[in-house]
Coordinates of C-alpha atoms in Angstrom, one line a residue:
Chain A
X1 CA 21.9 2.3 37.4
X2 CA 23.8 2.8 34.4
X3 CA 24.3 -1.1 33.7
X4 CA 20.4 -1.2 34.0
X5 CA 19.9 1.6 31.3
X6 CA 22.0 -0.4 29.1
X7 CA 20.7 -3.8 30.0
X8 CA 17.4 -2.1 28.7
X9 CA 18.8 -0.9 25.5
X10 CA 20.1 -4.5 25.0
X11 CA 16.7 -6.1 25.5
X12 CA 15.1 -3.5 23.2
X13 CA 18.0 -3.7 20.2
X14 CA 17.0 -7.4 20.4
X15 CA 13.6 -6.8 20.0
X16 CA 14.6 -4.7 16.9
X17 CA 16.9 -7.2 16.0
X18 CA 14.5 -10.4 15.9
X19 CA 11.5 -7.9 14.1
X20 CA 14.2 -6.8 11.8
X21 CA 14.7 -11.0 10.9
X22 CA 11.0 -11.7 11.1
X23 CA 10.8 -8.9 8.3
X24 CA 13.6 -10.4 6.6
X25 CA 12.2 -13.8 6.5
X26 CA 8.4 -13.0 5.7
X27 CA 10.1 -10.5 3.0
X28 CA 12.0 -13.0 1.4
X29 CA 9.0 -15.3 1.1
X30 CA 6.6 -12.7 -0.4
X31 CA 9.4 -11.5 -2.9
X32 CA 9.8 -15.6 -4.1
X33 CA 6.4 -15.7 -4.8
X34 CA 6.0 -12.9 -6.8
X35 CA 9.5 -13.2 -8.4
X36 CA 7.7 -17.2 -9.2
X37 CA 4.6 -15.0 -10.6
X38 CA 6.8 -12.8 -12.5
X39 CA 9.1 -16.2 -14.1
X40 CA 5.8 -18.0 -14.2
X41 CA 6.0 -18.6 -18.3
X42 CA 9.7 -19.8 -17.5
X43 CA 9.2 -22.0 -14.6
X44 CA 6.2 -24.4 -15.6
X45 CA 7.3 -27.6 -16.6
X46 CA 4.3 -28.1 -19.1
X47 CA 2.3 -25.7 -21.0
X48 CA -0.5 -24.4 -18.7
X49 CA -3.2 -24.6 -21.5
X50 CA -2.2 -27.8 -23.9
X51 CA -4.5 -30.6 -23.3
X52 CA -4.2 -34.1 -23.2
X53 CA -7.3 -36.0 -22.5
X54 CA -5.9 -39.1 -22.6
X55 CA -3.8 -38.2 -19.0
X56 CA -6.9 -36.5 -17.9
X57 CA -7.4 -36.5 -13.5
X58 CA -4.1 -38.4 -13.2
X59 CA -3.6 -38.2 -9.9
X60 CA -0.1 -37.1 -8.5
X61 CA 3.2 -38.8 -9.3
X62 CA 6.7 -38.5 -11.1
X63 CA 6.1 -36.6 -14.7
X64 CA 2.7 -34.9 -13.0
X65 CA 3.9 -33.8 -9.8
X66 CA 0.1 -32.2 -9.1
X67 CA -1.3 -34.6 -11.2
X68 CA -3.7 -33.4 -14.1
X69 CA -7.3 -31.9 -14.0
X70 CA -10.0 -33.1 -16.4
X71 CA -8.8 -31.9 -19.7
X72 CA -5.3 -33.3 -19.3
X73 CA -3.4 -30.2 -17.8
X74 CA -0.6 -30.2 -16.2
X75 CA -1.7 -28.6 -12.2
X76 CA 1.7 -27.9 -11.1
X77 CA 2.2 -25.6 -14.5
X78 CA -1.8 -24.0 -14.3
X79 CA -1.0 -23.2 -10.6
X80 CA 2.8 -21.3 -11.4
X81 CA 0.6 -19.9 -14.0
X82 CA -2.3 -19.0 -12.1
X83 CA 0.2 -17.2 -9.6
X84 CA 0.6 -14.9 -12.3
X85 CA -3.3 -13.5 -12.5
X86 CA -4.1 -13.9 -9.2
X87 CA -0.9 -12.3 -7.1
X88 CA -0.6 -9.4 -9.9
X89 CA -4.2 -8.4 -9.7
X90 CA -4.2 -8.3 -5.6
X91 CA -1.2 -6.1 -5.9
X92 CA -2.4 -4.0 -8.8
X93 CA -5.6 -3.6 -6.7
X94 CA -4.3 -2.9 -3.7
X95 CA -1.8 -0.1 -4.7
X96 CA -4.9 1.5 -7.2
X97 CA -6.6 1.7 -4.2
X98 CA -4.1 2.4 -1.7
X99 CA -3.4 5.7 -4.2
X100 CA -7.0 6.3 -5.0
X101 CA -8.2 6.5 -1.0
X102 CA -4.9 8.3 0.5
X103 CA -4.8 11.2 -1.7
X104 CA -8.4 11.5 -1.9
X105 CA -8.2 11.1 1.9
X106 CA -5.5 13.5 2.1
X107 CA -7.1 16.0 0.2
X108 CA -10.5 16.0 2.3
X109 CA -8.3 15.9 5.6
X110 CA -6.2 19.0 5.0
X111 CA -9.0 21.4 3.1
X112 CA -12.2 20.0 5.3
X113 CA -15.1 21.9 4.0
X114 CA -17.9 20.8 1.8
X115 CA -16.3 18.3 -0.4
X116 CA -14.8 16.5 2.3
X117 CA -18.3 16.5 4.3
X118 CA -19.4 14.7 0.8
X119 CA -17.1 12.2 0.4
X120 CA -17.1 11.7 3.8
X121 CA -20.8 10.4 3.6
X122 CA -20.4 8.3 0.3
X123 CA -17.3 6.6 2.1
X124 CA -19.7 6.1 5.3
X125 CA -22.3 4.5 2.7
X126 CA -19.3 2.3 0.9
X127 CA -18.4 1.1 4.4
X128 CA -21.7 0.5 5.6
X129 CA -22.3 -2.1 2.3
X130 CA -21.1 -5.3 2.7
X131 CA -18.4 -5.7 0.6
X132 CA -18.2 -8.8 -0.8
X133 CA -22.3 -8.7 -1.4
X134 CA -21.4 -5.5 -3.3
X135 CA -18.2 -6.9 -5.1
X136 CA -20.8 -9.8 -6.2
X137 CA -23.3 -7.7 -7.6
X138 CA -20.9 -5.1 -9.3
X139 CA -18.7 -7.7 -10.8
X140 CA -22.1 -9.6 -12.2
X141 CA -23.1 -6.4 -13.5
X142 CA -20.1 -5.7 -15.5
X143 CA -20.5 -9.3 -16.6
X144 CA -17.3 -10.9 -14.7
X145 CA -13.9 -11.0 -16.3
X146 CA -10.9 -10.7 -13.9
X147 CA -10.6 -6.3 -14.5
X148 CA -14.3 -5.9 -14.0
X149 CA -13.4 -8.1 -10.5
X150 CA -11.0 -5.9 -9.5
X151 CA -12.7 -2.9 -10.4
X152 CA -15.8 -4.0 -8.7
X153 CA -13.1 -4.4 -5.2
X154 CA -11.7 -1.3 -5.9
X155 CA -15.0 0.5 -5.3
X156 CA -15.9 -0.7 -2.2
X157 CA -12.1 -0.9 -0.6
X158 CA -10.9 2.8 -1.3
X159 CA -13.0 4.6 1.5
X160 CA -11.0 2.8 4.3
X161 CA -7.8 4.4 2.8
X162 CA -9.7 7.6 2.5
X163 CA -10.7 7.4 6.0
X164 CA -7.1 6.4 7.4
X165 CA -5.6 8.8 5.6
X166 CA -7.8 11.5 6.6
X167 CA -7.7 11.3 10.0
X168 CA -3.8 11.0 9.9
X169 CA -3.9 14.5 8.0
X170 CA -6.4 15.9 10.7
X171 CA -3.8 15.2 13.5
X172 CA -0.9 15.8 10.9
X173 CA -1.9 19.3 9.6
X174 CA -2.7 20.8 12.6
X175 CA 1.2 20.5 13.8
X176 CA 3.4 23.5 14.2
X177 CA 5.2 22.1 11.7
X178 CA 3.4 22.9 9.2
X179 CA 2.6 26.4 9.9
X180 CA 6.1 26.2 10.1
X181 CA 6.7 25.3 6.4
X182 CA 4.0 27.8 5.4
X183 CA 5.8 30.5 6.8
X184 CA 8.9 29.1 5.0
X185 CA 7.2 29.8 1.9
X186 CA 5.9 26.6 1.1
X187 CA 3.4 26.0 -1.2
X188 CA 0.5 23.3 -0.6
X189 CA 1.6 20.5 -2.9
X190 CA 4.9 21.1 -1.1
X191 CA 3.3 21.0 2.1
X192 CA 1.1 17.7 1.3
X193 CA 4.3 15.9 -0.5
X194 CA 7.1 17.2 2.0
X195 CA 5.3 16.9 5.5
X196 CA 2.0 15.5 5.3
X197 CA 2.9 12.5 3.5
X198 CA 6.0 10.6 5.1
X199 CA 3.9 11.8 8.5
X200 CA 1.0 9.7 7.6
X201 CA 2.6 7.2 5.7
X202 CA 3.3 4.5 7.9
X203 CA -0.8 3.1 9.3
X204 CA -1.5 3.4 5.2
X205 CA 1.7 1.0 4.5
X206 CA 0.5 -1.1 7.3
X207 CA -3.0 -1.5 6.1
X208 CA -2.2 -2.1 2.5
X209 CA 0.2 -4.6 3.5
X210 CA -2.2 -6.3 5.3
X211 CA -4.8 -6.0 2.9
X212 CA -3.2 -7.8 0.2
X213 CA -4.0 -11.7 1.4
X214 CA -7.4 -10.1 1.7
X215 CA -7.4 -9.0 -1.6
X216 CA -6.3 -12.2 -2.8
X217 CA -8.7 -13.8 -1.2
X218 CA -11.2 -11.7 -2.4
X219 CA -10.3 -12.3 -6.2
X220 CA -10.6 -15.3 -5.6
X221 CA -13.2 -15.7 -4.6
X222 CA -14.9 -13.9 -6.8
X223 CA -13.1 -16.0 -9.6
X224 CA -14.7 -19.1 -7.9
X225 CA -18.2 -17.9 -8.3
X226 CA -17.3 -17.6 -12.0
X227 CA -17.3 -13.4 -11.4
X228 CA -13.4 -13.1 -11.9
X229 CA -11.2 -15.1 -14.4
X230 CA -13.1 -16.3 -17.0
X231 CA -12.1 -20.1 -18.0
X232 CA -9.4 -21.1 -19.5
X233 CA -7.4 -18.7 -17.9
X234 CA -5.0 -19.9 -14.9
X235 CA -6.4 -18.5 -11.7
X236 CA -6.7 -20.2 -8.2
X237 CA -10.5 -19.0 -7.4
X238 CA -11.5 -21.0 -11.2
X239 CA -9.4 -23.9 -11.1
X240 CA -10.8 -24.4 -7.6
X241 CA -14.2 -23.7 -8.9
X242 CA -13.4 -26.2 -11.6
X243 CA -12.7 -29.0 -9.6
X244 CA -15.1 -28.6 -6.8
X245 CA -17.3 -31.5 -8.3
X246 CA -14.2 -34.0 -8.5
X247 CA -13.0 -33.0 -4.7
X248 CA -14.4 -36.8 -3.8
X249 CA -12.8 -38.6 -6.8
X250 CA -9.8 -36.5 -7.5
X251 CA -9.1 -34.0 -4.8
X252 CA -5.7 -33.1 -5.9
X253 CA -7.6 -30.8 -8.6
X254 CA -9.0 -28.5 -6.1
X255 CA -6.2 -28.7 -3.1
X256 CA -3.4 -27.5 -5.5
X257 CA -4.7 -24.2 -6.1
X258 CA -6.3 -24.2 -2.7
X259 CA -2.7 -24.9 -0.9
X260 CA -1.5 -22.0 -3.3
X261 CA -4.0 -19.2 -2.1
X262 CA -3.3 -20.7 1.6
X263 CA 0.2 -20.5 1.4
X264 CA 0.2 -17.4 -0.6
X265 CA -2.5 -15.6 1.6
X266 CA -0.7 -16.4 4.9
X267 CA 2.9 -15.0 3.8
X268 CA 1.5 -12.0 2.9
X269 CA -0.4 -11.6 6.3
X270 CA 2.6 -12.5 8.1
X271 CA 4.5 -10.3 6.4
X272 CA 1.7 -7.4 7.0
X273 CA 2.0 -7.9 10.2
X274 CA 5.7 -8.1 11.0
X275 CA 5.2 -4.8 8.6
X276 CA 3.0 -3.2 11.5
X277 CA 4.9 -4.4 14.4
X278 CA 7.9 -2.9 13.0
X279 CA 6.5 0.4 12.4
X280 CA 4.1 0.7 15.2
X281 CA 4.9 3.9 16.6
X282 CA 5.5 3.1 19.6
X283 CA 7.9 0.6 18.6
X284 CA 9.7 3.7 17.0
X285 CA 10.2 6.0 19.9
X286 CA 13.8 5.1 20.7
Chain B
X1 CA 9.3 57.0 14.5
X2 CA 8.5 54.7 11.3
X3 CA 5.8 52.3 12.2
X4 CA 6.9 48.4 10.9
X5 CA 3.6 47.0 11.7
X6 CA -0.2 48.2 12.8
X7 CA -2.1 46.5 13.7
X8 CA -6.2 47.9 13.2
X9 CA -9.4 46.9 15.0
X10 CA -8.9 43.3 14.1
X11 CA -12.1 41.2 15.6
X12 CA -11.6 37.2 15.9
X13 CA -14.3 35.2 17.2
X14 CA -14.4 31.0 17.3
X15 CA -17.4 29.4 17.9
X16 CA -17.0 26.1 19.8
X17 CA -20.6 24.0 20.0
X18 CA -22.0 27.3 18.0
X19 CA -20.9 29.7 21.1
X20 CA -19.8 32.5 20.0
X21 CA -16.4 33.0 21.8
X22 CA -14.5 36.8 21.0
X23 CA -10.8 35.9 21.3
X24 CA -9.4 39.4 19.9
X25 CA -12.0 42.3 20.8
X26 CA -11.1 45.2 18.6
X27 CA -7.5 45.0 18.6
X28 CA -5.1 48.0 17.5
X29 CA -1.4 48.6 17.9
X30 CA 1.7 49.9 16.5
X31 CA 5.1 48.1 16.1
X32 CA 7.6 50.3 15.5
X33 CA 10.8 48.7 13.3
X34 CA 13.6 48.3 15.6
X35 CA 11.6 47.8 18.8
X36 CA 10.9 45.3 21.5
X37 CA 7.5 44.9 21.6
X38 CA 5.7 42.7 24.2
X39 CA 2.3 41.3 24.5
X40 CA 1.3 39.9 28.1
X41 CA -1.8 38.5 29.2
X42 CA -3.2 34.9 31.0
X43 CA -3.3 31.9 28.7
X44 CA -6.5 32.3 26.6
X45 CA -6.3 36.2 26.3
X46 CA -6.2 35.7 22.2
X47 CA -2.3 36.6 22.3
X48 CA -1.6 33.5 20.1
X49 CA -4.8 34.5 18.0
X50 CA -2.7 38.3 16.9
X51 CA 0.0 36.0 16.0
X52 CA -1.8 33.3 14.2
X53 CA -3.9 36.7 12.1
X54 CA -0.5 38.7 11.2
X55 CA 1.3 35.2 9.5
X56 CA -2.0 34.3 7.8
X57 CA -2.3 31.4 10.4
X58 CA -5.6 32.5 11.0
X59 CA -8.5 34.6 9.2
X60 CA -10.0 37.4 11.1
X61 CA -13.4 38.4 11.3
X62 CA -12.9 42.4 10.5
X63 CA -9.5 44.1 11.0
X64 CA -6.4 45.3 9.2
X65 CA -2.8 44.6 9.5
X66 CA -0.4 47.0 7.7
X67 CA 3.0 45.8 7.3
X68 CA 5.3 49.2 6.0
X69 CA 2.0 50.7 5.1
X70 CA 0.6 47.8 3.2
X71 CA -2.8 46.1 3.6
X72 CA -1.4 42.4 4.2
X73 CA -4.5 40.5 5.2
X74 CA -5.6 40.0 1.2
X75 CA -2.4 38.8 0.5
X76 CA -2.4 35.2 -1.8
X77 CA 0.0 33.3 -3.2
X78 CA 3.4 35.5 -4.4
X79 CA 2.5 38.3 -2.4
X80 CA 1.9 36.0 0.8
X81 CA 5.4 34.8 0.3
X82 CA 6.3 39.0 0.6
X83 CA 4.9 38.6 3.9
X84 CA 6.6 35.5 5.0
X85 CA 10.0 37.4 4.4
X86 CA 9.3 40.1 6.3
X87 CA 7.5 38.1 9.1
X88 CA 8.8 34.9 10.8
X89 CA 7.6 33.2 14.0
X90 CA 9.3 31.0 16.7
X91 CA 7.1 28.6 17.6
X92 CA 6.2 27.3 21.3
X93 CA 6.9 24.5 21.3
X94 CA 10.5 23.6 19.7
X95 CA 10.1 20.2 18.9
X96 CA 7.2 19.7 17.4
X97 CA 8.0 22.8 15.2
X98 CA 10.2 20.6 13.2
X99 CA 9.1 18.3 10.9
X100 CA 10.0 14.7 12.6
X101 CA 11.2 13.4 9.6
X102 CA 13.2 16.3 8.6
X103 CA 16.5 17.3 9.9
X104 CA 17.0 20.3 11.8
X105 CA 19.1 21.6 8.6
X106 CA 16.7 20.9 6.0
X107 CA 14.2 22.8 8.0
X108 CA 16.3 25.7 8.4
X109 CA 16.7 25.5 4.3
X110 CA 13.4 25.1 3.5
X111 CA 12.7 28.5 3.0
X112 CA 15.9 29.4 1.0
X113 CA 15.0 26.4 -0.9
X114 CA 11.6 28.2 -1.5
X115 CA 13.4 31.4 -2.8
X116 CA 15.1 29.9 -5.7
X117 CA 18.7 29.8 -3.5
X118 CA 20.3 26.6 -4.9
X119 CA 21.1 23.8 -2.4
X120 CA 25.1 24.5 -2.2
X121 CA 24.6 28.0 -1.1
X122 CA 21.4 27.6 0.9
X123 CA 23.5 25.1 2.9
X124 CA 26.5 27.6 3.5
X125 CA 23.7 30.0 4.4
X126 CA 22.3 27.3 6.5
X127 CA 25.8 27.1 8.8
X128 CA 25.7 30.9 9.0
X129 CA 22.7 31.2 10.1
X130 CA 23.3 28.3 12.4
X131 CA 26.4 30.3 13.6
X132 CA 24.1 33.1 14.5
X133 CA 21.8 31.5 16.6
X134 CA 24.8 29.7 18.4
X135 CA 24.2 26.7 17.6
X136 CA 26.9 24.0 16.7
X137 CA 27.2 23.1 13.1
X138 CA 27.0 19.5 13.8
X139 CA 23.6 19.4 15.1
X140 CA 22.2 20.3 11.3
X141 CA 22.0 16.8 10.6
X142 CA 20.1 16.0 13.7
X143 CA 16.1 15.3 13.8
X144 CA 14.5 16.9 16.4
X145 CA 13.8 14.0 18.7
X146 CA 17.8 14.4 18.8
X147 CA 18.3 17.4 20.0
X148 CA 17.4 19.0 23.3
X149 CA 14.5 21.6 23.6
X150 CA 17.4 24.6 24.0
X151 CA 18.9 23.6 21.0
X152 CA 16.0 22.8 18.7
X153 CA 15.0 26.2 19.5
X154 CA 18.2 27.7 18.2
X155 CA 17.3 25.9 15.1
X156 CA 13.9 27.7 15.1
X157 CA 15.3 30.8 15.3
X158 CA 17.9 30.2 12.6
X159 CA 15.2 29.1 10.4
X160 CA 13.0 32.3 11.2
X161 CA 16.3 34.4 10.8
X162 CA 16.7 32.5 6.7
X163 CA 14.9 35.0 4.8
X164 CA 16.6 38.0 6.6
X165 CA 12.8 39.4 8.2
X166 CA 12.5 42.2 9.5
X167 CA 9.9 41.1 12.5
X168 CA 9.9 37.7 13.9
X169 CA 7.3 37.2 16.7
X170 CA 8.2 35.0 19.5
X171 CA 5.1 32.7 20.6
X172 CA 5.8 31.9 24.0
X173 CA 9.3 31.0 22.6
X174 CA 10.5 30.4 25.9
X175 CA 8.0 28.7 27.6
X176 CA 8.7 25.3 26.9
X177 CA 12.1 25.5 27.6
X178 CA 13.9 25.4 31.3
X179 CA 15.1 28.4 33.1
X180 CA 18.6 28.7 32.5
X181 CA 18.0 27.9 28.6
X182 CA 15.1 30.6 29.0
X183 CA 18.1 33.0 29.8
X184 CA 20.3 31.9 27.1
X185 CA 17.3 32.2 24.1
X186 CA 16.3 35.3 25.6
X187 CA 19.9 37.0 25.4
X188 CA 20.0 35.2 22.0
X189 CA 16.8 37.2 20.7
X190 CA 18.2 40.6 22.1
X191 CA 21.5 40.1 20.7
X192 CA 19.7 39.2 17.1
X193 CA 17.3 42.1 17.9
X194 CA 20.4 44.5 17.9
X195 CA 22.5 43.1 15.5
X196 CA 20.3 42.4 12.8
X197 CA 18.0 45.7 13.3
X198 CA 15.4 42.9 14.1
X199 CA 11.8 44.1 15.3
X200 CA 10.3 41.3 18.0
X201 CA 7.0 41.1 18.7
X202 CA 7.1 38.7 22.1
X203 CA 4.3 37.2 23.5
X204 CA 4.5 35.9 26.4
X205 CA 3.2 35.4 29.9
X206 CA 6.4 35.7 32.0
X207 CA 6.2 39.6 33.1
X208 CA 9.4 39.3 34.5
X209 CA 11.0 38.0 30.9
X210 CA 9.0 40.9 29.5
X211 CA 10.0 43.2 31.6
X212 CA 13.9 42.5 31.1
X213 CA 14.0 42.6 27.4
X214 CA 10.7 45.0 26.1
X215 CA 10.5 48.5 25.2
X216 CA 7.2 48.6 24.8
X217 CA 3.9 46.2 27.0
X218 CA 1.1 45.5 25.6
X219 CA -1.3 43.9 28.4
X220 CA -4.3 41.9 27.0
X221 CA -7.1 40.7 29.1
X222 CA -10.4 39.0 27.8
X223 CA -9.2 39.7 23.8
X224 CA -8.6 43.6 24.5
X225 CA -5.5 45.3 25.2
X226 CA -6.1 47.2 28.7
X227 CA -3.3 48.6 29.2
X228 CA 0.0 49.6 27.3
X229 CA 3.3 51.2 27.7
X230 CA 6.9 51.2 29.0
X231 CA 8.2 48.4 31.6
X232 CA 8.2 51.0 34.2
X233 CA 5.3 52.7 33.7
X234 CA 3.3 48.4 33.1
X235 CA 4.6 46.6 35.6
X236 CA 5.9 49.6 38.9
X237 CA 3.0 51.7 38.4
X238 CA 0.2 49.8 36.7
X239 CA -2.9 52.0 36.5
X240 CA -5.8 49.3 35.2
X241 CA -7.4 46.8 37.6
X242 CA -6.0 43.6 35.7
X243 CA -2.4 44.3 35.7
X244 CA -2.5 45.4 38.6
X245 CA -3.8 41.8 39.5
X246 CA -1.5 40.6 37.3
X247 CA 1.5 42.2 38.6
X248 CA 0.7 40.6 42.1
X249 CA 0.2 37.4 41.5
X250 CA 3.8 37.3 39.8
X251 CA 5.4 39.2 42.9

């Protein structure tokens, strides 16, 4: 019996022990690529912007290793460069929004009342819009540019942080715990910042881990109908967008970036979810 | 004869689906400092409702509390925290009591913390307290999910003891907890309750737990208090219907 118990453990400490590496891995990965976005100036071989028509659409080889897009610049450099708009932006977005829907969440869920009932609807209404469709028509509205992009994503993606924040905090502050702190003399930003928050913290981490190849996706998109970065600037969506009418003739110009946002898009979802596997609750009862 | 606590006509009612349902029914009683006090009824009664209304838990329809002769109800903010130092409450249910991500220690020093005490000496406070309530100093560092339910509850009551009160109420403090722990908490409490010159307000539905440790009953049945007085008088020779009924269904 008792070498069954701890056969158990051993099987579950693995299980740790192999999400523990996954995590490890998939970490390691995201942080190269945004340590490569942060470097991005020091790492291209060529200046991103110079060009050199006469080497215009060569296609790959030894001194071009992405070859060259129409105007003669370098790909390999635009798309280290481009990592630079396009992975700072998704993560800008998705902590602004991250912080914008959990504490407006937060607040709603633990006082209730009339302006929760409010924000409640107008998050329903946000959530019942296509996003995208809205993104489209915000973004044209503030005529494009990569801030008005993200903007334009930040209105429509805060209510789902609002609404998994809020029903964390409904389950949260109705604990004996916290009529525990009041009667410790605890005040309510003590209360929210002490007990609510590393209580609900975990399914927001998760979803805004898993959100940022989303994001990114999303920018870029937005960037390839012209709505985000505006040309010249280095960013995966444009250059894509750029080369879309040279995919038959020079293909390399669009599958560059397009290998980037792949690539980048599918470490950050495998690291989201190794994130949520890890901290799945019941993962966590030992 | 001084009167700690009264309690005056309070009137709670919730309304589930907009149906009016009247938990506490014109509630008034005395606790006087120094004594036992015990409220029994079935589970629903609105026993944890009087609790919930005298720590500000809970907002009554109509009613008073008077804590030393003070209107408490309107109390906000600083004066709330008054209140809070004279009354603390040991929760059901141990566990969950405790913030999960806190340790038992830090939960015990929150309210110290609150008071301005700095961290050194709210942490010697913290194994004196923890001394009191018998429980080992080593467990301070523990979470909750650590610890059993016995000696979480310990914990609870050294946290409810860190302001000094002079009332703690006891929620069904030992309900959730297994006979021969029941025992222990319960000569715990009544060794506080004389040492410290504690007043306990215990609500409970275990007449026989009431019985041992009360000086005074309160019976509640349907959010009104039918019947009230000593042990002896309650539980040998009870005079209303329901505790009567009550009484049986125990022995």
């Amino acid at each position: 019996m008792k070498e069954k118990w701890g056969a158990g453990m051993r099987t579950r400490k693995k299980v740790k022990n192999y999400m523990a590496l996954k995590l490890i891995i998939f970490g390691t990965l995201a942080a190269a690529v945004i340590l490569m976005a942060v470097f991005a100036p020091y790492l291209t071989p060529f200046d991103p912007y110079e060009q050199d028509l006469g080497n215009a659409l060569l296609p790959p080889g030894r001194v071009h290793f992405l070859g060259t897009d129409r105007y003669g610049r370098d790909m390999l450099s635009r798309v280290i460069m481009g990592s630079q708009t396009t992975i700072f932006s998704a993560l800008f977005l998705v902590s602004v929004v991250t912080v914008i829907g959990s504490v407006l969440g937060i607040i709603c869920g633990y006082c209730g009342g009339r302006g929760d009932s409010f924000l409640m609807r107008l998050s329903d209404i946000f959530l019942a819009f296509p996003g995208m469709v809205f993104a489209i028509a915000a973004a044209s509205v503030m005529n494009g540019g990569i801030w008005n992009a993200v903007a334009a994503l930040a209105c429509i993606s805060w209510p789902k942080y609002a609404r998994i924040a809020r029903s964390q905090v409904m389950s949260v502050k109705n604990q004996p715990y916290i009529a525990a702190a009041r009667l410790s003399g605890s005040g309510f930003w003590k209360i929210i910042g002490k007990h609510v928050v590393p209580n609900i913290a975990g399914p927001v981490v998760v979803t805004a881990v898993l959100d940022i190849g989303t994001m990114m996706m999303e920018i870029a998109g937005l960037s390839f109908l012209g709505l985000g970065a505006t040309p010249p600037t280095a960013e995966w969506g444009s250059m894509m967008s750029n080369g879309r009418s040279m995919l038959q003739t020079s293909p390399w110009v669009i599958l560059a970036p397009g290998a980037a946002i792949f690539l980048t898009v599918m470490i950050f979802n495998l690291m989201g979810d190794t994130v949520r596997d890890f901290l799945d609750p019941r993962q966590r009862k030992r | 004869m001084q009167k700690l606590l009264e309690v005056k006509e309070l009137k709670k009612t919730f309304y589930k689906n907009k149906i009016p349902l009247v938990a506490v029914n014109h509630v008034s009683f005395d606790l006087i400092r120094g004594e036992c006090l015990g409220l029994v009824g079935e589970s629903g009664c609105g026993k944890s409702t009087i609790a919930k209304i005298i720590t500000h838990l809970t907002v009554p329809d109509t009613g008073s509390v008077f804590l030393d002769g003070e209107e408490t109800l309107f109390w906000k903010g600083k004066e709330e925290r008054k209140l809070y130092r004279n009354i603390q409450m040991v929760f059901q249910h141990p566990k969950d009591s405790f913030d999960p991500r806190c340790s038992l220690g830090d939960g015990v020093m929150e309210s110290m913390r609150n008071y301005g005490m700095s961290k050194a000496q709210a942490r010697e406070r913290m194994y004196e307290l923890l001394d009191m309530a018998e429980l080992e100093r080593k467990y301070a560092c523990c979470y909750p999910h650590e610890v059993s339910g016995g000696q979480c509850q310990r914990a609870a009551i050294a946290r409810a003891l860190a302001p000094s009160p002079k009332l703690i109420i006891c929620d069904e403090a030992t309900s959730a907890l297994d006979v021969t722990v029941q025992a222990q908490i319960v000569a715990l409490l009544k060794k506080l309750q004389r040492e410290q010159g504690l007043s306990l307000l215990l609500i409970s539905h275990d007449l026989a737990l009431v019985q041992a440790i009360c000086d005074r009953i309160l019976v509640m049945y349907q959010g009104d208090i039918v019947e009230q007085g000593t042990p002896d008088e309650v539980i040998m020779h009870p005079k209303e219907e329901y505790t009567k009924i009550l009484v049986e269904s125990v022995f």
